[in-house]
JSON list of C-alpha atoms in Angstrom, two decimals:
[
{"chain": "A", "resi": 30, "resn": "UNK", "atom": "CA", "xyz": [0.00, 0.00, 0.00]},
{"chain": "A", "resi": 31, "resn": "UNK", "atom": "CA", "xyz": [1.69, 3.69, -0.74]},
{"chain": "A", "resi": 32, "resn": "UNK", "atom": "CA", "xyz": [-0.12, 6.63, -1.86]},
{"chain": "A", "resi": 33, "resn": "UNK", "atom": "CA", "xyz": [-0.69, 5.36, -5.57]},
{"chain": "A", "resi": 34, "resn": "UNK", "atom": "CA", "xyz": [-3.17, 2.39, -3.96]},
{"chain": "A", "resi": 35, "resn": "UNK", "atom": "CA", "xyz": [-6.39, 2.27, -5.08]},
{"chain": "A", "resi": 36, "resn": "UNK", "atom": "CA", "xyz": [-9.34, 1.04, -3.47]},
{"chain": "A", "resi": 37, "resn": "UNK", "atom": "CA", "xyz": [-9.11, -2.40, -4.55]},
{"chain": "A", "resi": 38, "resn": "UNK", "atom": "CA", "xyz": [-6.26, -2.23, -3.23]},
{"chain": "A", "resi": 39, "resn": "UNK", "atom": "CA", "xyz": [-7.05, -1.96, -0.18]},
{"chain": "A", "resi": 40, "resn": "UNK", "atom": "CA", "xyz": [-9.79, -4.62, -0.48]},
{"chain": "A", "resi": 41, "resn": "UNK", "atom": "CA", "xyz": [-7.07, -7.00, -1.32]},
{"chain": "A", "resi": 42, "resn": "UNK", "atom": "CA", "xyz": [-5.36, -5.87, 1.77]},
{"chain": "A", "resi": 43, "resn": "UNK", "atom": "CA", "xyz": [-7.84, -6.86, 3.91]},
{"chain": "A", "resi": 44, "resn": "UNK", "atom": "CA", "xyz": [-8.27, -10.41, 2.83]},
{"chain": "A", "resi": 45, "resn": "UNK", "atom": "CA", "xyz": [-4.87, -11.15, 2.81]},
{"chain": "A", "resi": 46, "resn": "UNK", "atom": "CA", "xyz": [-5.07, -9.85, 6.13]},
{"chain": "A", "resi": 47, "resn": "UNK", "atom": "CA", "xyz": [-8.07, -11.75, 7.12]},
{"chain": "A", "resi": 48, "resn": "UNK", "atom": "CA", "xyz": [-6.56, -14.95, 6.11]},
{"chain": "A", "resi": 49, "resn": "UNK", "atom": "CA", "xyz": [-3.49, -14.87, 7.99]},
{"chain": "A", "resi": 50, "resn": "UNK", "atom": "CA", "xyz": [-5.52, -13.32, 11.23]},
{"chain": "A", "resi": 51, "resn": "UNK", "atom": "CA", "xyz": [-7.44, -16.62, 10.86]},
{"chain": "A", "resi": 52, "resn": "UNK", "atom": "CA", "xyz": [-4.38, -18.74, 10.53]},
{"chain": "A", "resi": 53, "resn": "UNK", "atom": "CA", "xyz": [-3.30, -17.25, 13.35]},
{"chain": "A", "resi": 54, "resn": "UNK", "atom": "CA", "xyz": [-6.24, -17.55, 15.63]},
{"chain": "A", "resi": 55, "resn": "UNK", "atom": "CA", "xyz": [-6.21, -21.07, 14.20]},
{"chain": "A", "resi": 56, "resn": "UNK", "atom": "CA", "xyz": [-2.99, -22.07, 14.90]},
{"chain": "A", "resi": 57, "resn": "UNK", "atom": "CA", "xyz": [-3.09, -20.55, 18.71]},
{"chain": "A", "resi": 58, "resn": "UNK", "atom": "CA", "xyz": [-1.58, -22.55, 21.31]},
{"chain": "A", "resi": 59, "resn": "UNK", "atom": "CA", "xyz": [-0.92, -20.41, 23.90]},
{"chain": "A", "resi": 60, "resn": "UNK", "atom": "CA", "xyz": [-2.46, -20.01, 27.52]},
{"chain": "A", "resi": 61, "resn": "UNK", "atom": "CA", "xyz": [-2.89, -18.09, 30.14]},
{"chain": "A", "resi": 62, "resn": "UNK", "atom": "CA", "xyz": [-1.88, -14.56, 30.62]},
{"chain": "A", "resi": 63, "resn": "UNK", "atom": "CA", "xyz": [0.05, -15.15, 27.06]},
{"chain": "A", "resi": 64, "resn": "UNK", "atom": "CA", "xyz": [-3.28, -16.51, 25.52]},
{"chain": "A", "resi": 65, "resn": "UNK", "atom": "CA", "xyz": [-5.23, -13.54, 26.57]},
{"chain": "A", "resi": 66, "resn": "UNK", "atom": "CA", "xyz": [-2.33, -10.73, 25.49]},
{"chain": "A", "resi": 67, "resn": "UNK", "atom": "CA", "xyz": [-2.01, -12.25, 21.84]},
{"chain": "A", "resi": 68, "resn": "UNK", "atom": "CA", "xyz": [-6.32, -12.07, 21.90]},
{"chain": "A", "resi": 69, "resn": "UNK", "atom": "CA", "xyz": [-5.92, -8.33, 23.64]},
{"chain": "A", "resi": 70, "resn": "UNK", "atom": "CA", "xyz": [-3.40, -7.39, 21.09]},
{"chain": "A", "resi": 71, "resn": "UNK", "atom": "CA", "xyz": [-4.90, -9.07, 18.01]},
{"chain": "A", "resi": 72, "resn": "UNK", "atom": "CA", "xyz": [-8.53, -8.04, 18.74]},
{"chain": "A", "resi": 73, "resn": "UNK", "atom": "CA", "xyz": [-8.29, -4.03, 17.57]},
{"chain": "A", "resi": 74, "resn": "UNK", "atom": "CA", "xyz": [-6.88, -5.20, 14.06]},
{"chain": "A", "resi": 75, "resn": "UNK", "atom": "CA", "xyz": [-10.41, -6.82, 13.53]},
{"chain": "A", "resi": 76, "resn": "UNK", "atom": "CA", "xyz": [-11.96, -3.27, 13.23]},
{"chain": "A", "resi": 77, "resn": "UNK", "atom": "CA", "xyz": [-9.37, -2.37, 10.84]},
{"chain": "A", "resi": 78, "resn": "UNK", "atom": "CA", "xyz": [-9.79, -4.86, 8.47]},
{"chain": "A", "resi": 79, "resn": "UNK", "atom": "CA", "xyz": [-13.25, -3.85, 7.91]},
{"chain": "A", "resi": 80, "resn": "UNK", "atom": "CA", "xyz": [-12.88, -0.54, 7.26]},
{"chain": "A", "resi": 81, "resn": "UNK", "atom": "CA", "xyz": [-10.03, -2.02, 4.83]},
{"chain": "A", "resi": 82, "resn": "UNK", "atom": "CA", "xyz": [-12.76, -3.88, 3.65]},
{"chain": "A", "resi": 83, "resn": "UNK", "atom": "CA", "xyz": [-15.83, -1.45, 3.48]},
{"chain": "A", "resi": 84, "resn": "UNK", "atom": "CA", "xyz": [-14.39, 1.65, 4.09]},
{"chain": "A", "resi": 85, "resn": "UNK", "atom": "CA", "xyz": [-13.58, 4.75, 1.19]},
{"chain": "A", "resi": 86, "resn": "UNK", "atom": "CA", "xyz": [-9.89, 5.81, 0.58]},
{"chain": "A", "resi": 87, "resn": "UNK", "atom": "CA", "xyz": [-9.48, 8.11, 3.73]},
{"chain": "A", "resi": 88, "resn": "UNK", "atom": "CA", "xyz": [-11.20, 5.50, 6.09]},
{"chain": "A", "resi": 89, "resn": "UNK", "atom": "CA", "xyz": [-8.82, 2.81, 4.56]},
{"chain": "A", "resi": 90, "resn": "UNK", "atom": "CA", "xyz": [-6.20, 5.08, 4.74]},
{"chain": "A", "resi": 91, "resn": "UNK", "atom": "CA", "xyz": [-6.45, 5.82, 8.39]},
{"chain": "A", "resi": 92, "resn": "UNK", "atom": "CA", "xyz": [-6.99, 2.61, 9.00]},
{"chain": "A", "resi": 93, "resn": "UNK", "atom": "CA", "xyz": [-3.82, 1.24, 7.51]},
{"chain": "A", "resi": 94, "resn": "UNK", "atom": "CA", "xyz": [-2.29, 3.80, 9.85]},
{"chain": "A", "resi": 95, "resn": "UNK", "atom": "CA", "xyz": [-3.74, 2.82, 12.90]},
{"chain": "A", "resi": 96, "resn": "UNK", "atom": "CA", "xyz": [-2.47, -0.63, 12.10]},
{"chain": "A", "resi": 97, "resn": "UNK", "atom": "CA", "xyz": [1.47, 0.24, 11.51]},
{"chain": "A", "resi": 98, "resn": "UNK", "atom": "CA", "xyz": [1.25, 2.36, 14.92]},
{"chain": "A", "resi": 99, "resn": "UNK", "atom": "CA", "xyz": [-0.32, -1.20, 16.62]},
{"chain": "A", "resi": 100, "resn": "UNK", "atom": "CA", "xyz": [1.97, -3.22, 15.15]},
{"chain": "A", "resi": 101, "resn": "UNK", "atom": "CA", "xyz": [5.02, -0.56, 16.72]},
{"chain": "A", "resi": 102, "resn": "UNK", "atom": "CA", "xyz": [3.58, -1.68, 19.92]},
{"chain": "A", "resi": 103, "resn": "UNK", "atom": "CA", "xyz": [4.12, -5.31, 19.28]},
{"chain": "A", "resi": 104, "resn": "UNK", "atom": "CA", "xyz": [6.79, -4.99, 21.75]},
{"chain": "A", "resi": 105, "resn": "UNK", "atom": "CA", "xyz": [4.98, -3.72, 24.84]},
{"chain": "A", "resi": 106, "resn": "UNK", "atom": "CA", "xyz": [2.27, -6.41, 25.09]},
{"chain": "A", "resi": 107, "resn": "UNK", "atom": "CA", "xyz": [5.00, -9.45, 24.39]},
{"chain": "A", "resi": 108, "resn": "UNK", "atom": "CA", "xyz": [8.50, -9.72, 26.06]}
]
């Protein structure tokens, strides 16, 4: 995605996104406080792969902003 992205392309986004968020969820293994941080952390990007989904350019756009500053923050919820 860079500012020549279309809205397709931001459809596109989302269900690659989508499919690995389900992989993911699929593959879990974890428990405990681990279990629930991964499902605190993960749950948010839900919401933004909607709006990458239904959303017009400036929604999708903010939304694939939102998601690069969550991802930054990878390192606070996981040691």
């Amino acid at each position: 995605i860079n500012e020549k992205s279309n809205i397709d392309d931001y459809r596109k986004l989302s269900e690659n996104l989508q499919k690995e968020f389900q992989h993911i969820f699929q593959r879990c293994d974890m428990t405990g406080e681990a279990h629930n941080q991964l499902h605190s952390y993960l749950h948010p990007m839900s919401e933004w792969f909607k709006t990458l989904k239904e959303g017009d350019m400036d929604e999708c756009r903010s939304a694939v902003a939102s998601l690069n500053e969550h991802l930054e923050k990878y390192d606070s919820y996981f040691k």
